Amino acid sequence: MQSTEGKRFIIEENAGFTPTIGRLLSMMEYTRLTTLEAVNGLTIKELDYRIDGKGNSIGCLLYHMACVEEVYQIITFEERDPTEEELLTLEVGLSLGGNAHQKIYGRGIEFYKERLNLVRERTLEGFKIKEDSWLDEVSPFGPNHSANNYFRWFHVFEDELNHRGQIRLIRKHMERKEEGSL
Protein backbone atom coordinates (compact mmCIF):
# COMPACT_ATOMS: atom_id res chain seq x y z
CA MET A 1 0.00 0.00 0.00
CA GLN A 2 1.33 3.41 -0.84
CA SER A 3 1.77 5.62 2.17
CA THR A 4 0.23 8.73 0.64
CA GLU A 5 -2.94 9.84 2.37
CA GLY A 6 -4.81 9.98 -0.95
CA LYS A 7 -4.30 6.21 -1.36
CA ARG A 8 -5.20 5.29 2.22
CA PHE A 9 -8.43 3.54 1.28
CA ILE A 10 -7.26 1.95 -1.97
CA ILE A 11 -6.58 -1.78 -2.03
CA GLU A 12 -4.25 -2.27 -4.95
CA GLU A 13 -1.32 -4.17 -6.35
CA ASN A 14 2.14 -3.36 -5.01
CA ALA A 15 5.26 -3.06 -7.14
CA GLY A 16 7.60 -5.98 -6.56
CA PHE A 17 4.83 -8.42 -5.64
CA THR A 18 2.51 -10.59 -7.69
CA PRO A 19 -0.98 -9.04 -8.13
CA THR A 20 -2.92 -10.98 -5.50
CA ILE A 21 -0.12 -11.00 -2.95
CA GLY A 22 0.21 -7.25 -3.52
CA ARG A 23 -3.48 -6.74 -2.74
CA LEU A 24 -3.22 -8.93 0.35
CA LEU A 25 -0.23 -6.90 1.43
CA SER A 26 -2.19 -3.70 0.81
CA MET A 27 -4.79 -4.88 3.34
CA MET A 28 -2.11 -5.89 5.82
CA GLU A 29 -0.38 -2.52 5.51
CA TYR A 30 -3.64 -0.62 6.08
CA THR A 31 -4.25 -2.74 9.16
CA ARG A 32 -0.75 -2.00 10.47
CA LEU A 33 -1.13 1.73 9.73
CA THR A 34 -4.32 1.93 11.77
CA THR A 35 -2.80 -0.15 14.57
CA LEU A 36 0.14 2.24 14.83
CA GLU A 37 -2.22 5.21 14.75
CA ALA A 38 -4.13 3.67 17.67
CA VAL A 39 -0.98 3.53 19.82
CA ASN A 40 0.73 6.71 18.67
CA GLY A 41 2.16 8.72 21.54
CA LEU A 42 1.40 6.23 24.32
CA THR A 43 3.62 6.32 27.37
CA ILE A 44 5.14 3.25 29.02
CA LYS A 45 2.51 3.53 31.75
CA GLU A 46 -0.26 3.55 29.15
CA LEU A 47 1.27 0.65 27.23
CA ASP A 48 1.38 -1.39 30.47
CA TYR A 49 -2.13 -0.42 31.66
CA ARG A 50 -4.60 -3.27 32.18
CA ILE A 51 -8.28 -2.75 32.85
CA ASP A 52 -8.83 -3.35 36.57
CA GLY A 53 -5.29 -4.75 36.69
CA LYS A 54 -6.37 -7.79 34.68
CA GLY A 55 -6.29 -8.95 31.10
CA ASN A 56 -3.86 -7.80 28.47
CA SER A 57 -2.03 -4.53 28.20
CA ILE A 58 -1.64 -2.66 24.95
CA GLY A 59 2.05 -3.57 24.98
CA CYS A 60 1.21 -7.28 25.29
CA LEU A 61 -1.22 -7.03 22.39
CA LEU A 62 1.39 -5.34 20.18
CA TYR A 63 3.95 -7.98 21.08
CA HIS A 64 1.37 -10.68 20.36
CA MET A 65 0.77 -9.28 16.88
CA ALA A 66 4.45 -9.55 16.05
CA CYS A 67 4.67 -13.11 17.41
CA VAL A 68 1.62 -14.27 15.45
CA GLU A 69 3.09 -12.89 12.24
CA GLU A 70 6.41 -14.57 12.99
CA VAL A 71 4.74 -17.96 13.55
CA TYR A 72 2.92 -17.68 10.24
CA GLN A 73 6.19 -16.84 8.50
CA ILE A 74 7.58 -20.13 9.76
CA ILE A 75 4.46 -22.12 8.88
CA THR A 76 3.97 -20.68 5.40
CA PHE A 77 7.36 -19.52 4.11
CA GLU A 78 9.38 -22.35 5.65
CA GLU A 79 6.53 -24.89 5.40
CA ARG A 80 7.09 -26.34 8.85
CA ASP A 81 5.93 -26.01 12.43
CA PRO A 82 7.96 -23.88 14.82
CA THR A 83 10.70 -25.72 16.69
CA GLU A 84 10.63 -26.13 20.47
CA GLU A 85 13.26 -23.39 20.70
CA GLU A 86 11.25 -21.01 18.52
CA LEU A 87 8.10 -21.71 20.51
CA LEU A 88 9.92 -20.94 23.77
CA THR A 89 10.90 -17.56 22.34
CA LEU A 90 7.45 -16.81 20.94
CA GLU A 91 5.24 -18.41 23.59
CA VAL A 92 5.03 -15.40 25.89
CA GLY A 93 3.69 -13.29 23.05
CA LEU A 94 1.40 -15.96 21.69
CA SER A 95 -0.21 -16.96 24.96
CA LEU A 96 -0.84 -13.49 26.41
CA GLY A 97 -2.37 -13.25 29.89
CA GLY A 98 -0.73 -12.51 33.24
CA ASN A 99 2.52 -14.30 32.49
CA ALA A 100 2.99 -12.28 29.32
CA HIS A 101 2.26 -9.07 31.19
CA GLN A 102 4.97 -9.83 33.74
CA LYS A 103 7.54 -10.48 31.01
CA ILE A 104 6.48 -7.73 28.59
CA TYR A 105 6.45 -4.75 30.91
CA GLY A 106 8.17 -1.40 31.06
CA ARG A 107 8.89 -1.06 27.35
CA GLY A 108 8.40 2.10 25.35
CA ILE A 109 6.46 2.39 22.12
CA GLU A 110 9.66 2.27 20.05
CA PHE A 111 10.34 -1.28 21.30
CA TYR A 112 7.00 -2.47 19.96
CA LYS A 113 7.23 -0.52 16.71
CA GLU A 114 10.71 -1.91 16.05
CA ARG A 115 9.55 -5.47 16.71
CA LEU A 116 6.53 -5.07 14.44
CA ASN A 117 8.65 -3.50 11.70
CA LEU A 118 11.35 -6.19 11.82
CA VAL A 119 8.80 -8.95 11.57
CA ARG A 120 6.99 -7.17 8.74
CA GLU A 121 10.25 -6.74 6.83
CA ARG A 122 10.70 -10.53 6.91
CA THR A 123 7.11 -10.97 5.73
CA LEU A 124 7.76 -8.66 2.78
CA GLU A 125 10.91 -10.61 1.89
CA GLY A 126 8.91 -13.85 2.00
CA PHE A 127 6.09 -12.46 -0.14
CA LYS A 128 8.50 -11.15 -2.78
CA ILE A 129 9.64 -14.65 -3.73
CA LYS A 130 6.15 -16.19 -3.83
CA GLU A 131 3.72 -16.44 -6.74
CA ASP A 132 -0.03 -15.94 -6.40
CA SER A 133 -0.63 -19.69 -6.80
CA TRP A 134 1.21 -20.19 -3.48
CA LEU A 135 -1.74 -18.52 -1.72
CA ASP A 136 -3.95 -21.44 -2.80
CA GLU A 137 -1.69 -24.16 -1.40
CA VAL A 138 -3.56 -26.15 1.26
CA SER A 139 -2.08 -27.89 4.29
CA PRO A 140 -3.29 -29.02 7.73
CA PHE A 141 -4.59 -26.30 10.05
CA GLY A 142 -4.74 -27.68 13.54
CA PRO A 143 -5.77 -31.27 14.16
CA ASN A 144 -9.12 -31.19 12.32
CA HIS A 145 -8.91 -28.62 9.53
CA SER A 146 -7.11 -27.57 6.39
CA ALA A 147 -6.31 -24.04 5.31
CA ASN A 148 -4.63 -22.37 2.40
CA ASN A 149 -1.91 -19.73 2.69
CA TYR A 150 -4.37 -17.02 1.71
CA PHE A 151 -6.47 -17.81 4.79
CA ARG A 152 -3.40 -17.99 7.01
CA TRP A 153 -2.26 -14.50 6.02
CA PHE A 154 -5.81 -13.18 6.21
CA HIS A 155 -5.84 -14.58 9.75
CA VAL A 156 -2.64 -12.67 10.60
CA PHE A 157 -4.21 -9.31 9.90
CA GLU A 158 -7.66 -10.39 11.13
CA ASP A 159 -6.02 -11.15 14.49
CA GLU A 160 -4.34 -7.74 14.43
CA LEU A 161 -7.66 -6.03 13.65
CA ASN A 162 -9.34 -7.78 16.57
CA HIS A 163 -6.58 -6.77 18.95
CA ARG A 164 -6.57 -3.23 17.60
CA GLY A 165 -10.20 -3.11 18.72
CA GLN A 166 -9.09 -4.20 22.18
CA ILE A 167 -6.41 -1.51 22.16
CA ARG A 168 -9.01 1.15 21.40
CA LEU A 169 -11.21 -0.20 24.19
CA ILE A 170 -8.32 -0.13 26.67
CA ARG A 171 -7.48 3.46 25.63
CA LYS A 172 -11.09 4.58 26.13
CA HIS A 173 -11.14 2.90 29.54
CA MET A 174 -7.93 4.73 30.52
CA GLU A 175 -9.38 8.05 29.34
CA ARG A 176 -12.63 7.56 31.28
CA LYS A 177 -10.68 6.55 34.38
CA GLU A 178 -8.50 9.67 34.11
CA GLU A 179 -11.64 11.82 33.75
CA GLY A 180 -13.10 10.13 36.83
CA SER A 181 -16.16 8.87 34.97
CA LEU A 182 -15.54 5.23 35.95
PDB file of C-alpha atoms in Angstrom, residues 3-182:
ATOM      1  CA  SER A   3       1.773   5.621   2.169  1.00  0.00           C
ATOM      2  CA  THR A   4       0.229   8.731   0.636  1.00  0.00           C
ATOM      3  CA  GLU A   5      -2.944   9.843   2.365  1.00  0.00           C
ATOM      4  CA  GLY A   6      -4.808   9.978  -0.952  1.00  0.00           C
ATOM      5  CA  LYS A   7      -4.304   6.208  -1.365  1.00  0.00           C
ATOM      6  CA  ARG A   8      -5.198   5.287   2.216  1.00  0.00           C
ATOM      7  CA  PHE A   9      -8.427   3.539   1.281  1.00  0.00           C
ATOM      8  CA  ILE A  10      -7.262   1.952  -1.967  1.00  0.00           C
ATOM      9  CA  ILE A  11      -6.583  -1.779  -2.028  1.00  0.00           C
ATOM     10  CA  GLU A  12      -4.246  -2.273  -4.951  1.00  0.00           C
ATOM     11  CA  GLU A  13      -1.316  -4.175  -6.349  1.00  0.00           C
ATOM     12  CA  ASN A  14       2.137  -3.356  -5.011  1.00  0.00           C
ATOM     13  CA  ALA A  15       5.259  -3.058  -7.137  1.00  0.00           C
ATOM     14  CA  GLY A  16       7.605  -5.979  -6.559  1.00  0.00           C
ATOM     15  CA  PHE A  17       4.831  -8.422  -5.636  1.00  0.00           C
ATOM     16  CA  THR A  18       2.506 -10.592  -7.687  1.00  0.00           C
ATOM     17  CA  PRO A  19      -0.976  -9.042  -8.131  1.00  0.00           C
ATOM     18  CA  THR A  20      -2.923 -10.981  -5.498  1.00  0.00           C
ATOM     19  CA  ILE A  21      -0.116 -11.000  -2.950  1.00  0.00           C
ATOM     20  CA  GLY A  22       0.215  -7.252  -3.518  1.00  0.00           C
ATOM     21  CA  ARG A  23      -3.478  -6.739  -2.737  1.00  0.00           C
ATOM     22  CA  LEU A  24      -3.223  -8.931   0.355  1.00  0.00           C
ATOM     23  CA  LEU A  25      -0.227  -6.897   1.432  1.00  0.00           C
ATOM     24  CA  SER A  26      -2.191  -3.702   0.810  1.00  0.00           C
ATOM     25  CA  MET A  27      -4.792  -4.880   3.339  1.00  0.00           C
ATOM     26  CA  MET A  28      -2.106  -5.885   5.819  1.00  0.00           C
ATOM     27  CA  GLU A  29      -0.381  -2.519   5.507  1.00  0.00           C
ATOM     28  CA  TYR A  30      -3.644  -0.621   6.075  1.00  0.00           C
ATOM     29  CA  THR A  31      -4.250  -2.741   9.161  1.00  0.00           C
ATOM     30  CA  ARG A  32      -0.750  -1.995  10.466  1.00  0.00           C
ATOM     31  CA  LEU A  33      -1.127   1.733   9.733  1.00  0.00           C
ATOM     32  CA  THR A  34      -4.318   1.927  11.766  1.00  0.00           C
ATOM     33  CA  THR A  35      -2.800  -0.146  14.569  1.00  0.00           C
ATOM     34  CA  LEU A  36       0.143   2.238  14.829  1.00  0.00           C
ATOM     35  CA  GLU A  37      -2.219   5.214  14.751  1.00  0.00           C
ATOM     36  CA  ALA A  38      -4.130   3.673  17.667  1.00  0.00           C
ATOM     37  CA  VAL A  39      -0.979   3.526  19.821  1.00  0.00           C
ATOM     38  CA  ASN A  40       0.729   6.705  18.671  1.00  0.00           C
ATOM     39  CA  GLY A  41       2.157   8.718  21.539  1.00  0.00           C
ATOM     40  CA  LEU A  42       1.395   6.235  24.317  1.00  0.00           C
ATOM     41  CA  THR A  43       3.623   6.316  27.374  1.00  0.00           C
ATOM     42  CA  ILE A  44       5.137   3.251  29.019  1.00  0.00           C
ATOM     43  CA  LYS A  45       2.514   3.531  31.749  1.00  0.00           C
ATOM     44  CA  GLU A  46      -0.265   3.555  29.150  1.00  0.00           C
ATOM     45  CA  LEU A  47       1.269   0.654  27.232  1.00  0.00           C
ATOM     46  CA  ASP A  48       1.377  -1.388  30.467  1.00  0.00           C
ATOM     47  CA  TYR A  49      -2.130  -0.424  31.664  1.00  0.00           C
ATOM     48  CA  ARG A  50      -4.596  -3.273  32.180  1.00  0.00           C
ATOM     49  CA  ILE A  51      -8.284  -2.752  32.850  1.00  0.00           C
ATOM     50  CA  ASP A  52      -8.831  -3.349  36.567  1.00  0.00           C
ATOM     51  CA  GLY A  53      -5.286  -4.751  36.695  1.00  0.00           C
ATOM     52  CA  LYS A  54      -6.373  -7.786  34.685  1.00  0.00           C
ATOM     53  CA  GLY A  55      -6.286  -8.946  31.101  1.00  0.00           C
ATOM     54  CA  ASN A  56      -3.862  -7.802  28.466  1.00  0.00           C
ATOM     55  CA  SER A  57      -2.033  -4.534  28.203  1.00  0.00           C
ATOM     56  CA  ILE A  58      -1.643  -2.660  24.946  1.00  0.00           C
ATOM     57  CA  GLY A  59       2.046  -3.569  24.978  1.00  0.00           C
ATOM     58  CA  CYS A  60       1.212  -7.275  25.289  1.00  0.00           C
ATOM     59  CA  LEU A  61      -1.218  -7.035  22.393  1.00  0.00           C
ATOM     60  CA  LEU A  62       1.386  -5.341  20.182  1.00  0.00           C
ATOM     61  CA  TYR A  63       3.953  -7.982  21.077  1.00  0.00           C
ATOM     62  CA  HIS A  64       1.371 -10.677  20.364  1.00  0.00           C
ATOM     63  CA  MET A  65       0.766  -9.276  16.876  1.00  0.00           C
ATOM     64  CA  ALA A  66       4.449  -9.554  16.055  1.00  0.00           C
ATOM     65  CA  CYS A  67       4.667 -13.115  17.412  1.00  0.00           C
ATOM     66  CA  VAL A  68       1.617 -14.268  15.454  1.00  0.00           C
ATOM     67  CA  GLU A  69       3.090 -12.894  12.241  1.00  0.00           C
ATOM     68  CA  GLU A  70       6.406 -14.574  12.990  1.00  0.00           C
ATOM     69  CA  VAL A  71       4.737 -17.961  13.550  1.00  0.00           C
ATOM     70  CA  TYR A  72       2.922 -17.682  10.237  1.00  0.00           C
ATOM     71  CA  GLN A  73       6.189 -16.838   8.497  1.00  0.00           C
ATOM     72  CA  ILE A  74       7.583 -20.131   9.759  1.00  0.00           C
ATOM     73  CA  ILE A  75       4.462 -22.117   8.876  1.00  0.00           C
ATOM     74  CA  THR A  76       3.968 -20.677   5.398  1.00  0.00           C
ATOM     75  CA  PHE A  77       7.359 -19.522   4.109  1.00  0.00           C
ATOM     76  CA  GLU A  78       9.382 -22.345   5.646  1.00  0.00           C
ATOM     77  CA  GLU A  79       6.527 -24.891   5.397  1.00  0.00           C
ATOM     78  CA  ARG A  80       7.086 -26.337   8.849  1.00  0.00           C
ATOM     79  CA  ASP A  81       5.929 -26.012  12.429  1.00  0.00           C
ATOM     80  CA  PRO A  82       7.958 -23.875  14.815  1.00  0.00           C
ATOM     81  CA  THR A  83      10.696 -25.721  16.688  1.00  0.00           C
ATOM     82  CA  GLU A  84      10.632 -26.126  20.468  1.00  0.00           C
ATOM     83  CA  GLU A  85      13.260 -23.390  20.700  1.00  0.00           C
ATOM     84  CA  GLU A  86      11.248 -21.014  18.520  1.00  0.00           C
ATOM     85  CA  LEU A  87       8.103 -21.709  20.514  1.00  0.00           C
ATOM     86  CA  LEU A  88       9.919 -20.942  23.770  1.00  0.00           C
ATOM     87  CA  THR A  89      10.901 -17.563  22.345  1.00  0.00           C
ATOM     88  CA  LEU A  90       7.446 -16.809  20.939  1.00  0.00           C
ATOM     89  CA  GLU A  91       5.243 -18.412  23.593  1.00  0.00           C
ATOM     90  CA  VAL A  92       5.027 -15.403  25.893  1.00  0.00           C
ATOM     91  CA  GLY A  93       3.688 -13.292  23.050  1.00  0.00           C
ATOM     92  CA  LEU A  94       1.403 -15.960  21.687  1.00  0.00           C
ATOM     93  CA  SER A  95      -0.214 -16.963  24.962  1.00  0.00           C
ATOM     94  CA  LEU A  96      -0.836 -13.489  26.408  1.00  0.00           C
ATOM     95  CA  GLY A  97      -2.365 -13.254  29.889  1.00  0.00           C
ATOM     96  CA  GLY A  98      -0.733 -12.506  33.245  1.00  0.00           C
ATOM     97  CA  ASN A  99       2.524 -14.304  32.494  1.00  0.00           C
ATOM     98  CA  ALA A 100       2.988 -12.282  29.317  1.00  0.00           C
ATOM     99  CA  HIS A 101       2.262  -9.070  31.190  1.00  0.00           C
ATOM    100  CA  GLN A 102       4.973  -9.835  33.736  1.00  0.00           C
ATOM    101  CA  LYS A 103       7.545 -10.476  31.013  1.00  0.00           C
ATOM    102  CA  ILE A 104       6.478  -7.730  28.589  1.00  0.00           C
ATOM    103  CA  TYR A 105       6.452  -4.749  30.909  1.00  0.00           C
ATOM    104  CA  GLY A 106       8.167  -1.398  31.064  1.00  0.00           C
ATOM    105  CA  ARG A 107       8.887  -1.065  27.351  1.00  0.00           C
ATOM    106  CA  GLY A 108       8.401   2.100  25.347  1.00  0.00           C
ATOM    107  CA  ILE A 109       6.463   2.393  22.120  1.00  0.00           C
ATOM    108  CA  GLU A 110       9.655   2.272  20.046  1.00  0.00           C
ATOM    109  CA  PHE A 111      10.344  -1.276  21.298  1.00  0.00           C
ATOM    110  CA  TYR A 112       6.996  -2.472  19.957  1.00  0.00           C
ATOM    111  CA  LYS A 113       7.231  -0.522  16.709  1.00  0.00           C
ATOM    112  CA  GLU A 114      10.707  -1.908  16.047  1.00  0.00           C
ATOM    113  CA  ARG A 115       9.553  -5.471  16.713  1.00  0.00           C
ATOM    114  CA  LEU A 116       6.529  -5.071  14.440  1.00  0.00           C
ATOM    115  CA  ASN A 117       8.654  -3.496  11.703  1.00  0.00           C
ATOM    116  CA  LEU A 118      11.352  -6.187  11.817  1.00  0.00           C
ATOM    117  CA  VAL A 119       8.800  -8.952  11.571  1.00  0.00           C
ATOM    118  CA  ARG A 120       6.990  -7.175   8.738  1.00  0.00           C
ATOM    119  CA  GLU A 121      10.248  -6.744   6.829  1.00  0.00           C
ATOM    120  CA  ARG A 122      10.701 -10.527   6.910  1.00  0.00           C
ATOM    121  CA  THR A 123       7.112 -10.965   5.732  1.00  0.00           C
ATOM    122  CA  LEU A 124       7.764  -8.662   2.778  1.00  0.00           C
ATOM    123  CA  GLU A 125      10.908 -10.612   1.893  1.00  0.00           C
ATOM    124  CA  GLY A 126       8.914 -13.848   1.996  1.00  0.00           C
ATOM    125  CA  PHE A 127       6.093 -12.462  -0.135  1.00  0.00           C
ATOM    126  CA  LYS A 128       8.499 -11.152  -2.779  1.00  0.00           C
ATOM    127  CA  ILE A 129       9.636 -14.653  -3.727  1.00  0.00           C
ATOM    128  CA  LYS A 130       6.146 -16.187  -3.835  1.00  0.00           C
ATOM    129  CA  GLU A 131       3.718 -16.438  -6.739  1.00  0.00           C
ATOM    130  CA  ASP A 132      -0.029 -15.942  -6.398  1.00  0.00           C
ATOM    131  CA  SER A 133      -0.631 -19.694  -6.804  1.00  0.00           C
ATOM    132  CA  TRP A 134       1.208 -20.191  -3.476  1.00  0.00           C
ATOM    133  CA  LEU A 135      -1.736 -18.521  -1.725  1.00  0.00           C
ATOM    134  CA  ASP A 136      -3.951 -21.438  -2.802  1.00  0.00           C
ATOM    135  CA  GLU A 137      -1.694 -24.161  -1.400  1.00  0.00           C
ATOM    136  CA  VAL A 138      -3.562 -26.147   1.258  1.00  0.00           C
ATOM    137  CA  SER A 139      -2.077 -27.886   4.289  1.00  0.00           C
ATOM    138  CA  PRO A 140      -3.292 -29.021   7.725  1.00  0.00           C
ATOM    139  CA  PHE A 141      -4.586 -26.301  10.048  1.00  0.00           C
ATOM    140  CA  GLY A 142      -4.736 -27.677  13.535  1.00  0.00           C
ATOM    141  CA  PRO A 143      -5.768 -31.269  14.161  1.00  0.00           C
ATOM    142  CA  ASN A 144      -9.122 -31.186  12.322  1.00  0.00           C
ATOM    143  CA  HIS A 145      -8.913 -28.625   9.535  1.00  0.00           C
ATOM    144  CA  SER A 146      -7.113 -27.571   6.391  1.00  0.00           C
ATOM    145  CA  ALA A 147      -6.308 -24.037   5.306  1.00  0.00           C
ATOM    146  CA  ASN A 148      -4.630 -22.368   2.396  1.00  0.00           C
ATOM    147  CA  ASN A 149      -1.908 -19.728   2.688  1.00  0.00           C
ATOM    148  CA  TYR A 150      -4.374 -17.024   1.712  1.00  0.00           C
ATOM    149  CA  PHE A 151      -6.469 -17.813   4.791  1.00  0.00           C
ATOM    150  CA  ARG A 152      -3.402 -17.993   7.014  1.00  0.00           C
ATOM    151  CA  TRP A 153      -2.263 -14.502   6.016  1.00  0.00           C
ATOM    152  CA  PHE A 154      -5.811 -13.176   6.211  1.00  0.00           C
ATOM    153  CA  HIS A 155      -5.837 -14.578   9.748  1.00  0.00           C
ATOM    154  CA  VAL A 156      -2.639 -12.674  10.600  1.00  0.00           C
ATOM    155  CA  PHE A 157      -4.212  -9.311   9.904  1.00  0.00           C
ATOM    156  CA  GLU A 158      -7.663 -10.395  11.133  1.00  0.00           C
ATOM    157  CA  ASP A 159      -6.020 -11.146  14.491  1.00  0.00           C
ATOM    158  CA  GLU A 160      -4.343  -7.742  14.426  1.00  0.00           C
ATOM    159  CA  LEU A 161      -7.658  -6.032  13.647  1.00  0.00           C
ATOM    160  CA  ASN A 162      -9.343  -7.776  16.573  1.00  0.00           C
ATOM    161  CA  HIS A 163      -6.580  -6.768  18.949  1.00  0.00           C
ATOM    162  CA  ARG A 164      -6.571  -3.226  17.596  1.00  0.00           C
ATOM    163  CA  GLY A 165     -10.198  -3.108  18.716  1.00  0.00           C
ATOM    164  CA  GLN A 166      -9.093  -4.204  22.178  1.00  0.00           C
ATOM    165  CA  ILE A 167      -6.410  -1.512  22.156  1.00  0.00           C
ATOM    166  CA  ARG A 168      -9.010   1.147  21.399  1.00  0.00           C
ATOM    167  CA  LEU A 169     -11.214  -0.202  24.190  1.00  0.00           C
ATOM    168  CA  ILE A 170      -8.321  -0.130  26.674  1.00  0.00           C
ATOM    169  CA  ARG A 171      -7.479   3.457  25.630  1.00  0.00           C
ATOM    170  CA  LYS A 172     -11.093   4.576  26.131  1.00  0.00           C
ATOM    171  CA  HIS A 173     -11.144   2.904  29.535  1.00  0.00           C
ATOM    172  CA  MET A 174      -7.932   4.728  30.519  1.00  0.00           C
ATOM    173  CA  GLU A 175      -9.384   8.051  29.343  1.00  0.00           C
ATOM    174  CA  ARG A 176     -12.628   7.560  31.282  1.00  0.00           C
ATOM    175  CA  LYS A 177     -10.682   6.548  34.378  1.00  0.00           C
ATOM    176  CA  GLU A 178      -8.500   9.674  34.112  1.00  0.00           C
ATOM    177  CA  GLU A 179     -11.639  11.821  33.748  1.00  0.00           C
ATOM    178  CA  GLY A 180     -13.099  10.134  36.826  1.00  0.00           C
ATOM    179  CA  SER A 181     -16.156   8.867  34.968  1.00  0.00           C
ATOM    180  CA  LEU A 182     -15.545   5.228  35.949  1.00  0.00           C
TER     181      LEU A 182
END
